[in-house]
XYZ file of C-alpha atoms in Angstrom:
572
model
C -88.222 -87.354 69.678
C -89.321 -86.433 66.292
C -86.159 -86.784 64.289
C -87.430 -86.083 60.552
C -90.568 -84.480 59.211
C -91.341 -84.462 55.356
C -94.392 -82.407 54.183
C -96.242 -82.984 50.756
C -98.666 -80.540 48.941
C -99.235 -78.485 52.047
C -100.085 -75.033 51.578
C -97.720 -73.102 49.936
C -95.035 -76.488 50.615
C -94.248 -79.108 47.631
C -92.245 -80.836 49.320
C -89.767 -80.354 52.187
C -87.686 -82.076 54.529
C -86.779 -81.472 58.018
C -84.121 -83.406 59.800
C -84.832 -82.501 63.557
C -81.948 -82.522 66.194
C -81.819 -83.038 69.858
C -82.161 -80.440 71.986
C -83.243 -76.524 70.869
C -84.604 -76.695 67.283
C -85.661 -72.931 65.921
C -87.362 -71.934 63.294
C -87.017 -68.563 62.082
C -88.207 -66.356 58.529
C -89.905 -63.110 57.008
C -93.550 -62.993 58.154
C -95.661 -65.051 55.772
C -92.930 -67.256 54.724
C -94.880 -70.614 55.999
C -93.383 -70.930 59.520
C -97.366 -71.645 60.908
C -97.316 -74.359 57.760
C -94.893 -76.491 59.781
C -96.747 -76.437 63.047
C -100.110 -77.181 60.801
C -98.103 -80.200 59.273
C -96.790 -81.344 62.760
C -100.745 -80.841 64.129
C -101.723 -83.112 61.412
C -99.663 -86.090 61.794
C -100.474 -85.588 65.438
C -103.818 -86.740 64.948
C -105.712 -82.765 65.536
C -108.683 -81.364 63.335
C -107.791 -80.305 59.455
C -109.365 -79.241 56.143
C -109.004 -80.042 52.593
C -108.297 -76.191 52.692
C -104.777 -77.594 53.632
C -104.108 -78.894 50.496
C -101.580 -77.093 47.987
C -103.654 -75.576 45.079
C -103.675 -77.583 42.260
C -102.958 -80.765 44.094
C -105.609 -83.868 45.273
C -103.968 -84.940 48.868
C -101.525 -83.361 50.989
C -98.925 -86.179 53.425
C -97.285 -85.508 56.041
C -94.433 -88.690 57.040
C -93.019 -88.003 60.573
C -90.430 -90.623 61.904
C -89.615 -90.984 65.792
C -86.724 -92.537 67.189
C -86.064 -93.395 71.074
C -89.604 -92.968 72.203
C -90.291 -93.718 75.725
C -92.337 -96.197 77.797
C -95.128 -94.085 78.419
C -95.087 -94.185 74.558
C -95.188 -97.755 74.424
C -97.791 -98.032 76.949
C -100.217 -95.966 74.592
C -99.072 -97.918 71.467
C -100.022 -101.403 73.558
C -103.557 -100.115 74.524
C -104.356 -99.356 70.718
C -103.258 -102.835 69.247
C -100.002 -100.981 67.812
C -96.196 -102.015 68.188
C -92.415 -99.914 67.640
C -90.015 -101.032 65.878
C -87.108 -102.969 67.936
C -85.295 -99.919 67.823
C -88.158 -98.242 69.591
C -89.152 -96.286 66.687
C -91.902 -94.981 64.885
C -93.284 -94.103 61.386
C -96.230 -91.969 61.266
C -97.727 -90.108 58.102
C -101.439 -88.949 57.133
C -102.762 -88.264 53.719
C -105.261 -85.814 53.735
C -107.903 -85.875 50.555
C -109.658 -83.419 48.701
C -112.556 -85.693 49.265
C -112.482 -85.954 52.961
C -110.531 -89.230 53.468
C -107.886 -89.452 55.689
C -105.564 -92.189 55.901
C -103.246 -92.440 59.307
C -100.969 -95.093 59.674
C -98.503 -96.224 62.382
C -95.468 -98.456 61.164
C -97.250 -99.437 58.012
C -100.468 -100.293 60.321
C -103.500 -98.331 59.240
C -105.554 -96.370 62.264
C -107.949 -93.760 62.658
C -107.330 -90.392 63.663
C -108.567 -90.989 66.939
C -106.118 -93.303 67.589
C -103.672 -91.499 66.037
C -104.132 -88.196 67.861
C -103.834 -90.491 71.693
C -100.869 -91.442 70.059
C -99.687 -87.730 69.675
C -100.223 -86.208 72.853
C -97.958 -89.082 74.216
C -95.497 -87.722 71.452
C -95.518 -84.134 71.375
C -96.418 -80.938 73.499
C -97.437 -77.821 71.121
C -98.112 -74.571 73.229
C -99.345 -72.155 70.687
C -100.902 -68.401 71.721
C -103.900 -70.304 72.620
C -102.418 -71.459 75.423
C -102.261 -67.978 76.856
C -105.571 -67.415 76.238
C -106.773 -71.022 78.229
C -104.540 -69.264 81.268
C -106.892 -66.903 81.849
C -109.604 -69.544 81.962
C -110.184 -70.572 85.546
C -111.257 -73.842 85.511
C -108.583 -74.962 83.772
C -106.602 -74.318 86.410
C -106.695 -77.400 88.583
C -105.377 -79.281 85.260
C -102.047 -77.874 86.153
C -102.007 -78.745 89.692
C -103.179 -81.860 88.479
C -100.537 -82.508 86.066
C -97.772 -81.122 88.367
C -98.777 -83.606 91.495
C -99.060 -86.137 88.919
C -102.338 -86.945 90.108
C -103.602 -89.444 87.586
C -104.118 -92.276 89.596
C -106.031 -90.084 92.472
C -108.177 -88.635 90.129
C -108.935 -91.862 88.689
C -110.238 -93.089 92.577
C -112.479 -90.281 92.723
C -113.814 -90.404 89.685
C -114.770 -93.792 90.358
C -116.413 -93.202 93.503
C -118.531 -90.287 92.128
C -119.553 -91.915 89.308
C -120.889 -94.738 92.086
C -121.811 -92.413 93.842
C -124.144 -90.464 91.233
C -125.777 -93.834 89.946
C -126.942 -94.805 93.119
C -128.279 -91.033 94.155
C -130.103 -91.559 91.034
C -131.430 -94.285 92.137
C -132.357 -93.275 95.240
C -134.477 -89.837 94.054
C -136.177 -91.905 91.229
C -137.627 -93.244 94.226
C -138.576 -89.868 96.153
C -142.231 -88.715 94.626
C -145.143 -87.594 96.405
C -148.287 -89.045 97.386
C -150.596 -87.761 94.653
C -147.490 -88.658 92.471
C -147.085 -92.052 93.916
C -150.561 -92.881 93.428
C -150.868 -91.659 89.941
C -147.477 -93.643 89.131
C -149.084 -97.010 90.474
C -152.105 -96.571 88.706
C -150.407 -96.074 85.503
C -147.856 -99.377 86.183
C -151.175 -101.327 86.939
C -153.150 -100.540 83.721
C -149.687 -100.715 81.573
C -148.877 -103.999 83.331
C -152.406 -105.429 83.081
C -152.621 -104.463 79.681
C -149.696 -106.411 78.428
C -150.607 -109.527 80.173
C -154.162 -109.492 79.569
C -152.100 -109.667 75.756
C -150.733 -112.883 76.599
C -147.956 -111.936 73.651
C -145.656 -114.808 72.562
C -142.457 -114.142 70.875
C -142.978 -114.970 66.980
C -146.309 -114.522 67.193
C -146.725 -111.130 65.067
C -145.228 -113.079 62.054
C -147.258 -115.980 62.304
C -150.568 -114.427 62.286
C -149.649 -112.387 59.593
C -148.230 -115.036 57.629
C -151.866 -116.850 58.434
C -153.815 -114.023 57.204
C -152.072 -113.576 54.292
C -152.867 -117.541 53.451
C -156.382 -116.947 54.122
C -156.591 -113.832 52.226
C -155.595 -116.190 49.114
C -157.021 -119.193 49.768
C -158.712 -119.536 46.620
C -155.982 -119.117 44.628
C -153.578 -120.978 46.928
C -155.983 -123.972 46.320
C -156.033 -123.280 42.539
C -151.976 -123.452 42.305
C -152.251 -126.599 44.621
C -154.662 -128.480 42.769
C -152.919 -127.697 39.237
C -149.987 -129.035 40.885
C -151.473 -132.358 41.960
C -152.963 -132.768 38.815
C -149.774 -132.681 36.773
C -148.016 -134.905 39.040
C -151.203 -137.436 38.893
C -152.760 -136.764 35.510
C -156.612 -136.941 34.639
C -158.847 -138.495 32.343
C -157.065 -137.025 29.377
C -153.497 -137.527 29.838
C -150.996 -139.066 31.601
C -149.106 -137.222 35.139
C -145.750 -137.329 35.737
C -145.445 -139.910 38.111
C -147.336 -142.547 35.697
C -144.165 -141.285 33.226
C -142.025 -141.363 35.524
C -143.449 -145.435 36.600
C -143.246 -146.093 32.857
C -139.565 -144.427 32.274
C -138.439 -146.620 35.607
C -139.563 -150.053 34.117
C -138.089 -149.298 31.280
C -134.631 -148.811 32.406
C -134.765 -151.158 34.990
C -135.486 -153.952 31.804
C -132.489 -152.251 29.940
C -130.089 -152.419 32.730
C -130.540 -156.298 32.153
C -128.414 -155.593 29.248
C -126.097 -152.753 30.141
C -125.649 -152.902 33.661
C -123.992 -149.195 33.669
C -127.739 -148.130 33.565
C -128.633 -149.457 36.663
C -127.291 -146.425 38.631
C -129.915 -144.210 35.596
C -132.800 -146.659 36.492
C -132.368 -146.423 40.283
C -132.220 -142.428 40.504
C -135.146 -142.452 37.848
C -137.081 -144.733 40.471
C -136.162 -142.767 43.452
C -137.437 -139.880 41.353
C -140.834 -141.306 41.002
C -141.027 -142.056 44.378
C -140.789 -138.595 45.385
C -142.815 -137.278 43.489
C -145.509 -140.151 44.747
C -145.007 -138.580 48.279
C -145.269 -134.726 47.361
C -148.040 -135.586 45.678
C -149.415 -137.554 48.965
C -148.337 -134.487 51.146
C -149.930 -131.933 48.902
C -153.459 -133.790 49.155
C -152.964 -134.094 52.645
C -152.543 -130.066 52.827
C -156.013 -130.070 50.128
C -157.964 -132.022 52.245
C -157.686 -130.777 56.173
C -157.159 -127.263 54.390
C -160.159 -125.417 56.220
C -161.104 -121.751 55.233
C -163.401 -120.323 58.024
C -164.080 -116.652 57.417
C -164.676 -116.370 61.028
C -160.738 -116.959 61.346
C -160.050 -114.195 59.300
C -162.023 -111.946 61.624
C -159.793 -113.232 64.894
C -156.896 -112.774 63.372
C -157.503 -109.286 62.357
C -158.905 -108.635 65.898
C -155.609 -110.414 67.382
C -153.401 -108.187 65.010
C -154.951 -104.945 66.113
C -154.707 -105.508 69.789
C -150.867 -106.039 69.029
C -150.375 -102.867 66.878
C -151.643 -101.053 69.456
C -149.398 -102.416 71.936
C -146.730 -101.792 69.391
C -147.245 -98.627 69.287
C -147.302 -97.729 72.950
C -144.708 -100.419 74.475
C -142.097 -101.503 71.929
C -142.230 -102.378 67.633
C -141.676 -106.060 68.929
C -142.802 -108.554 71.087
C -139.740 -108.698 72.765
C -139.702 -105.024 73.630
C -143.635 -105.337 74.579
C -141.856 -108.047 77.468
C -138.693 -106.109 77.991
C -141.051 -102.808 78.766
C -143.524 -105.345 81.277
C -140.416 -106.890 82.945
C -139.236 -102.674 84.330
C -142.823 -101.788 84.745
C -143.004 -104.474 87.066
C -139.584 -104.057 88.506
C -140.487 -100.193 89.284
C -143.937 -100.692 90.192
C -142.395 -103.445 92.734
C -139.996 -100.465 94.346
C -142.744 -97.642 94.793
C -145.134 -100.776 96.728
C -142.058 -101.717 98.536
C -140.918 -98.029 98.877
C -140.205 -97.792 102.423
C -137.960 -101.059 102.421
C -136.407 -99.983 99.304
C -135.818 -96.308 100.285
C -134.287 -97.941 103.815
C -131.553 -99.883 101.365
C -130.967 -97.349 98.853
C -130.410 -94.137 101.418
C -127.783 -96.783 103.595
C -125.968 -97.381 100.348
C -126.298 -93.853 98.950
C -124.568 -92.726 102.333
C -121.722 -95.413 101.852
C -120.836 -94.194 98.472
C -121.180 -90.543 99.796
C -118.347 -91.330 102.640
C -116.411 -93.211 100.305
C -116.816 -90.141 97.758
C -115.972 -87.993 100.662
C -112.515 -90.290 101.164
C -111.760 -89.666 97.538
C -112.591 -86.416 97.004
C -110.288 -85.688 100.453
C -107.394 -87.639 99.646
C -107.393 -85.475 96.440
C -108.015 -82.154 97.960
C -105.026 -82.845 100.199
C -102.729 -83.765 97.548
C -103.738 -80.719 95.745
C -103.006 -78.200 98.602
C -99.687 -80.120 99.522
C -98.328 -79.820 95.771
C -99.860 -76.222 95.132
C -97.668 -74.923 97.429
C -94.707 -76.517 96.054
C -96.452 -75.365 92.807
C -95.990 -71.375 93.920
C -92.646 -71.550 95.263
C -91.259 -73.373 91.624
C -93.542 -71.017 89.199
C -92.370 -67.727 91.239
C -88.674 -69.481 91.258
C -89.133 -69.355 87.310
C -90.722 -66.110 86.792
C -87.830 -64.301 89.181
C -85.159 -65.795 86.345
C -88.042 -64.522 83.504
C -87.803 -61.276 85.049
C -90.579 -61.207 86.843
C -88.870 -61.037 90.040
C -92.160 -58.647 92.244
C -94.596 -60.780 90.821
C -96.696 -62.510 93.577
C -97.937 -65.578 92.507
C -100.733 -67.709 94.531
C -102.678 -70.655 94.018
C -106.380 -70.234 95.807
C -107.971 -73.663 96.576
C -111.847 -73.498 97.563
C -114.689 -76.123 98.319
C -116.991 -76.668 95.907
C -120.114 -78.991 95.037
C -118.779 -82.748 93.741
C -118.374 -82.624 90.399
C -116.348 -84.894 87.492
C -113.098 -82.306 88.646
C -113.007 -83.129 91.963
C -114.615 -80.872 94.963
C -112.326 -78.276 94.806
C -112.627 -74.305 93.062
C -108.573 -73.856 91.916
C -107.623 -70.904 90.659
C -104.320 -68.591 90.157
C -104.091 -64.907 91.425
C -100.838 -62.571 90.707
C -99.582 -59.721 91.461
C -97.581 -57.860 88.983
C -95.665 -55.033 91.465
C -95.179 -55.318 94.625
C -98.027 -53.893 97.651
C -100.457 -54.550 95.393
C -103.362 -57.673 96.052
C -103.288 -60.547 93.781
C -106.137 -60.437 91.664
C -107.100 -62.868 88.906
C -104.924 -63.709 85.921
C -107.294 -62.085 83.250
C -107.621 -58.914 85.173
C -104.125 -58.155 85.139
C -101.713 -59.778 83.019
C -100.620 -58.362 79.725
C -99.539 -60.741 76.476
C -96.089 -60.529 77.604
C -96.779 -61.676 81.317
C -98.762 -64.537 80.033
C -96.033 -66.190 77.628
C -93.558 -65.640 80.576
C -96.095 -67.443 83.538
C -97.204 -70.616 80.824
C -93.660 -70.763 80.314
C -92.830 -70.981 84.112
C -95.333 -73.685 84.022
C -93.859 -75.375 81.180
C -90.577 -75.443 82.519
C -92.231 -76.739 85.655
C -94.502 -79.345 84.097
C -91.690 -80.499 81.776
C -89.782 -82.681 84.308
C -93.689 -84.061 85.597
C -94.103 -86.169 82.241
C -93.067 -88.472 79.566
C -93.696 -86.230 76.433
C -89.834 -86.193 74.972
C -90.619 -83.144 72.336
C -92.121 -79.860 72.766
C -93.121 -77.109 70.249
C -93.201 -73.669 71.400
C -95.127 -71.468 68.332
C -94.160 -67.590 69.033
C -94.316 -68.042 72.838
C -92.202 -64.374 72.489
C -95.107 -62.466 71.787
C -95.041 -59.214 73.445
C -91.560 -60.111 74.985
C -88.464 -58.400 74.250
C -84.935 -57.061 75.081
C -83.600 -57.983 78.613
C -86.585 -59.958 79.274
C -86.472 -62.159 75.466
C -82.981 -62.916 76.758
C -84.215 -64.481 79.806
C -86.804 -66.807 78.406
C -84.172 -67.382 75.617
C -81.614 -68.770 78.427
C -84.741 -70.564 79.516
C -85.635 -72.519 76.544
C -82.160 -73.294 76.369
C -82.284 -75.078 79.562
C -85.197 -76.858 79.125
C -83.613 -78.131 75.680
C -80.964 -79.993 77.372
C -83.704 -82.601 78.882
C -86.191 -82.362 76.093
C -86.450 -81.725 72.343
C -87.774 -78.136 71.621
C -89.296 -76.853 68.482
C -89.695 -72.928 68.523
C -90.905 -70.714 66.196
C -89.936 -67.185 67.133
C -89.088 -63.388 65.804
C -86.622 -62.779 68.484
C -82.795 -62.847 68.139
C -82.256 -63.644 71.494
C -83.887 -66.758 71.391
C -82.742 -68.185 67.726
C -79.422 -66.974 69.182
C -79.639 -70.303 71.217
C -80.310 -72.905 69.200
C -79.089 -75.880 69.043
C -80.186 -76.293 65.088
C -81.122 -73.091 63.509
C -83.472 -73.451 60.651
C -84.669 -70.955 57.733
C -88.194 -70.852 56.816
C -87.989 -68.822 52.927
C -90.918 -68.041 50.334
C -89.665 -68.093 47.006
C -91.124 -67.564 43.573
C -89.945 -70.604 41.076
C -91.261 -71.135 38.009
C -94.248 -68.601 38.648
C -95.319 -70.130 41.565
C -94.870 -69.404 45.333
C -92.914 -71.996 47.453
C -91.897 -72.512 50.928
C -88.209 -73.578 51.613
C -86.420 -75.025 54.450
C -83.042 -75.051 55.178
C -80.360 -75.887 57.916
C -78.210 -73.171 58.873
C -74.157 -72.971 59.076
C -72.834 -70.619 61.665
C -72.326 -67.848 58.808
C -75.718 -68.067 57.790
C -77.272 -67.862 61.253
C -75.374 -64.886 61.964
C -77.310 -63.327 58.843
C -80.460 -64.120 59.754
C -79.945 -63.096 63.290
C -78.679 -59.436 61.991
C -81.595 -59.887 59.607
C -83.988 -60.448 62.694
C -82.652 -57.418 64.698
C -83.330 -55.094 61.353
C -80.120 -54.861 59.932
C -80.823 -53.981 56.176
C -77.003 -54.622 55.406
C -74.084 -57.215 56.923
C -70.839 -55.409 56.425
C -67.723 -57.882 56.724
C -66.774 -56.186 59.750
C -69.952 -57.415 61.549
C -69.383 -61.031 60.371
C -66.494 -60.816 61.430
C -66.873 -60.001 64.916
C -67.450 -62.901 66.947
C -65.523 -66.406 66.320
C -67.787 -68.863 67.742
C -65.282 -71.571 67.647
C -64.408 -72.518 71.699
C -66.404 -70.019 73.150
C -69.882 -70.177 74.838
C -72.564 -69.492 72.630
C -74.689 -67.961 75.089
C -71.416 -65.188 75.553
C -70.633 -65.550 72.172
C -74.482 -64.644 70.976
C -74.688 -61.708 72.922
C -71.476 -60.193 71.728
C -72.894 -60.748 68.087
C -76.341 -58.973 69.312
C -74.444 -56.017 70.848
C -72.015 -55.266 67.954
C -75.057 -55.846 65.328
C -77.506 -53.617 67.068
C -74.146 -50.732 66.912
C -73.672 -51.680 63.849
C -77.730 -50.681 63.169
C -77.721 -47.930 64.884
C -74.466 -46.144 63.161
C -76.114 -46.968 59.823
């Protein structure tokens, strides 16, 4: 669970702190006061999409430092496939600095990673249903994701999606195959030439560079020979001075006489000899080069002849020689399968019709596990949405065959029926905002015992709820709260009335400039904000003093405070 959360130059947030409890955490304040600020900090150190626009005016970054404490295996699991590690007190320490130049820098436990990383990392962590959510409920296919999720069908789905991947590859095999005559022909005759072409070519690897490194030698042969023949003649000399190896002879004798007096030159007169020795034997190798150095213009001509036939290859077959071979070697291979087309088709249509059954296998296997759990699926959701008040709402899961596809073979989608007599009829045809919040959170509560995600956020899931109904999904979110952590964000009484840890979000003016607070409340303080929730312009010290919370049920206790508030209202 996410036990602390401290936010840095966000928005209209400095700095603040949050020190997260177990169970129902609620976040309440005026409209405006920053409440969507916290669930834009949590959706940043989750690893989701940002902008610079995030960052508080004035200031160049914006951090956000979340630290998790008794995170699960499934965790772990994810933390092992991306190189990471916990703390020995199965911990974590995630933050994200967010620049006004772009950069982001995640890290996990001190360990830098990329936001990729960092947001697989967060959907092991947390669960945030926002009002989007409601809105991808009325998209039908997104619907088998839930079945999915509640028949925890992972490894299934993996099967399948093994075999139709197979299955696809070799299918495409096969039809690459499947041409006409007149396109059959056509294709051979175009293999032929292109094959006939490149090995008429007879290309060698390297031998682009060498032919242009030739040419460019015979281009400059004149000067080459200039450059050599200066060379030679200061290491030989001519009729008018001495060359450096005669000097160098001369130098040698020299200190080969003095070393007969100082034997420390020895070591001098040696490396001077060796010296003249090699420069003896360039001078031998360049003549050599001089001498069988022929310049035939007709060579010149070849090569340029050579070169062209290899640009143009270059230009239809690969920039390389190597690409030139690579595109011969799969001419060859498909001109091979449409000459042996018959034998090949014979092999490829047996194996296409293996992978098809075991496709078929697959694809069954998770059809039937679908059906099986969707019905267990209906009887849970309609279960939750009779508590929600929803108790004539006819819920149904339709499950029809479809095409193969990367979801499966199977067309799942949800029908209700708001009153009863009435036919079920599709989601987006019927529901209203209210219905919607109530059914995804039937499937929340459903889906939160099916995985390992330890904290969920639930941003104004009370829209277009209220009264009898707000108390239900209050009670709800309660319940759910005892097994996970829950972060809510809501503008009903009835559901901060229930929190475990009830939390002010406040926009104040310090110093001339706007700022978010957060703070913890006490029990007085709650009971405020609560009144302040239900409209109460004034708190009279009979109304704070009407419930004593201490040994009594807070669920009793809350809706005492509601009832005498709302009198209190309504007399004023």
């Amino acid at each position: 669970m996410i036990s602390n959360l401290k936010i840095s130059n966000i928005a209209i947030i400095k700095e603040a702190v949050v020190d997260f409890d177990n169970g129902l955490n609620v976040l309440t304040g005026e409209t405006g006061a920053g409440k969507s600020i916290i669930i834009d900090a949590i959706n940043a150190i989750l690893g989701e999409r940002t902008s610079r626009e995030l960052i508080r005016t004035g200031s160049n970054n914006a951090e956000v430092t979340a630290y998790f404490e008794d995170i699960n295996n499934n965790v772990i699991d994810v933390l092992n496939e991306l190189g990471l590690s916990c703390e020995d007190d199965n911990s974590l320490l995630i933050s994200r600095k967010i620049s006004l130049d772009g950069k982001n820098v995640c890290k996990v436990n001190g360990t830098t990673i990329n936001v990729s990383m960092l947001k697989r990392l967060g959907q092991a962590l947390v669960n945030v249903h926002g009002q989007l959510d409601n809105h991808n409920l009325l998209n039908e296919e997104l619907h088998y994701t839930y079945i999915d999720n509640y028949a925890e069908n992972k490894k299934i789905k993996d099967k399948y999606l093994s075999a139709y991947y197979d299955y696809c590859e070799t299918k495409k095999q096969y039809n690459s195959l499947i041409v006409n005559e007149s396109e059959k022909a056509r294709k051979i005759d175009l293999l032929t030439y292109q094959i006939n072409e490149i090995i008429d070519a007879d290309i060698k690897i390297g031998e682009l560079d060498e032919l242009n490194s030739r040419k460019k030698m015979l281009q400059n042969a004149e000067q080459l020979l200039t450059l050599l023949n200066n060379a030679i003649e200061i290491f030989d000399g001519n009729d008018n001075f001495n060359g450096v190896n005669d000097m160098l002879n001369t130098a040698s004798t020299s200190l080969i006489n003095a070393s007969s007096y100082n034997e420390s030159l020895s070591k001098i007169a040696d490396s001077v000899t060796d010296m003249s020795y090699n420069i003896g034997d360039i001078s031998s190798e360049l003549k050599d080069f001089v001498y069988n150095f022929d310049v035939n213009p007709a060579e010149l001509d070849l090569i340029e002849e050579r070169l062209d036939i290899l640009f143009k290859l270059t230009k239809k077959y690969g920039s390389t020689e190597e690409e030139i071979l690579d595109f011969l070697k799969n001419a060859q291979t498909e001109l091979d399968n449409i000459t042996f087309f018959d034998k090949k088709k014979d092999e490829l249509e047996k194996e296409v019709n293996n992978k098809l059954m075991i496709l078929e296998q697959a694809s069954k296997e998770l059809s039937d596990n679908r059906k099986k759990y969707s019905e267990l699926f209906v009887n849970e959701i309609t279960e939750e949405l009779s508590f929600l008040d929803m108790s004539s709402i006819t819920f149904k899961v339709v499950q029809n065959k479809k095409d193969f596809d990367e979801t499966g073979a199977d067309e799942i989608y949800f029908l209700i029926s708001a009153n009863a007599g009435e036919e079920p009829k599709p989601l987006s045809k019927i529901a209203s905002g209210g219905e919607l919040s109530r059914i995804m959170l039937g499937i929340k509560s459903v889906l939160a015992g099916k995985d390992d995600i330890d904290t969920l956020i639930f941003d104004e899931i009370d829209v277009g709820i209220s009264g009898r109904t707000a108390q239900k999904v209050s009670e709800k979110m309660a319940v759910i709260g005892k097994n996970h952590q829950l972060i809510c964000i809501t503008h009903l009484a009835q559901i901060a009335a229930m929190a475990d840890s009830h939390y002010l979000i406040e926009k104040k003016v310090v110093e001339g400039k706007t700022k978010t607070m957060i703070s913890l409340l006490d029990r007085d303080s709650e009971i405020k904000e609560l009144a302040r929730i239900l409209g109460g312009a004034e708190i009279t010290d009979t109304v704070l003093q009407c419930v004593v919370l201490t040994g009594i049920p807070k669920t009793l206790a809350i809706n005492k405070t509601i009832t005498v508030l709302k009198s209190v209202i309504i007399a004023s």
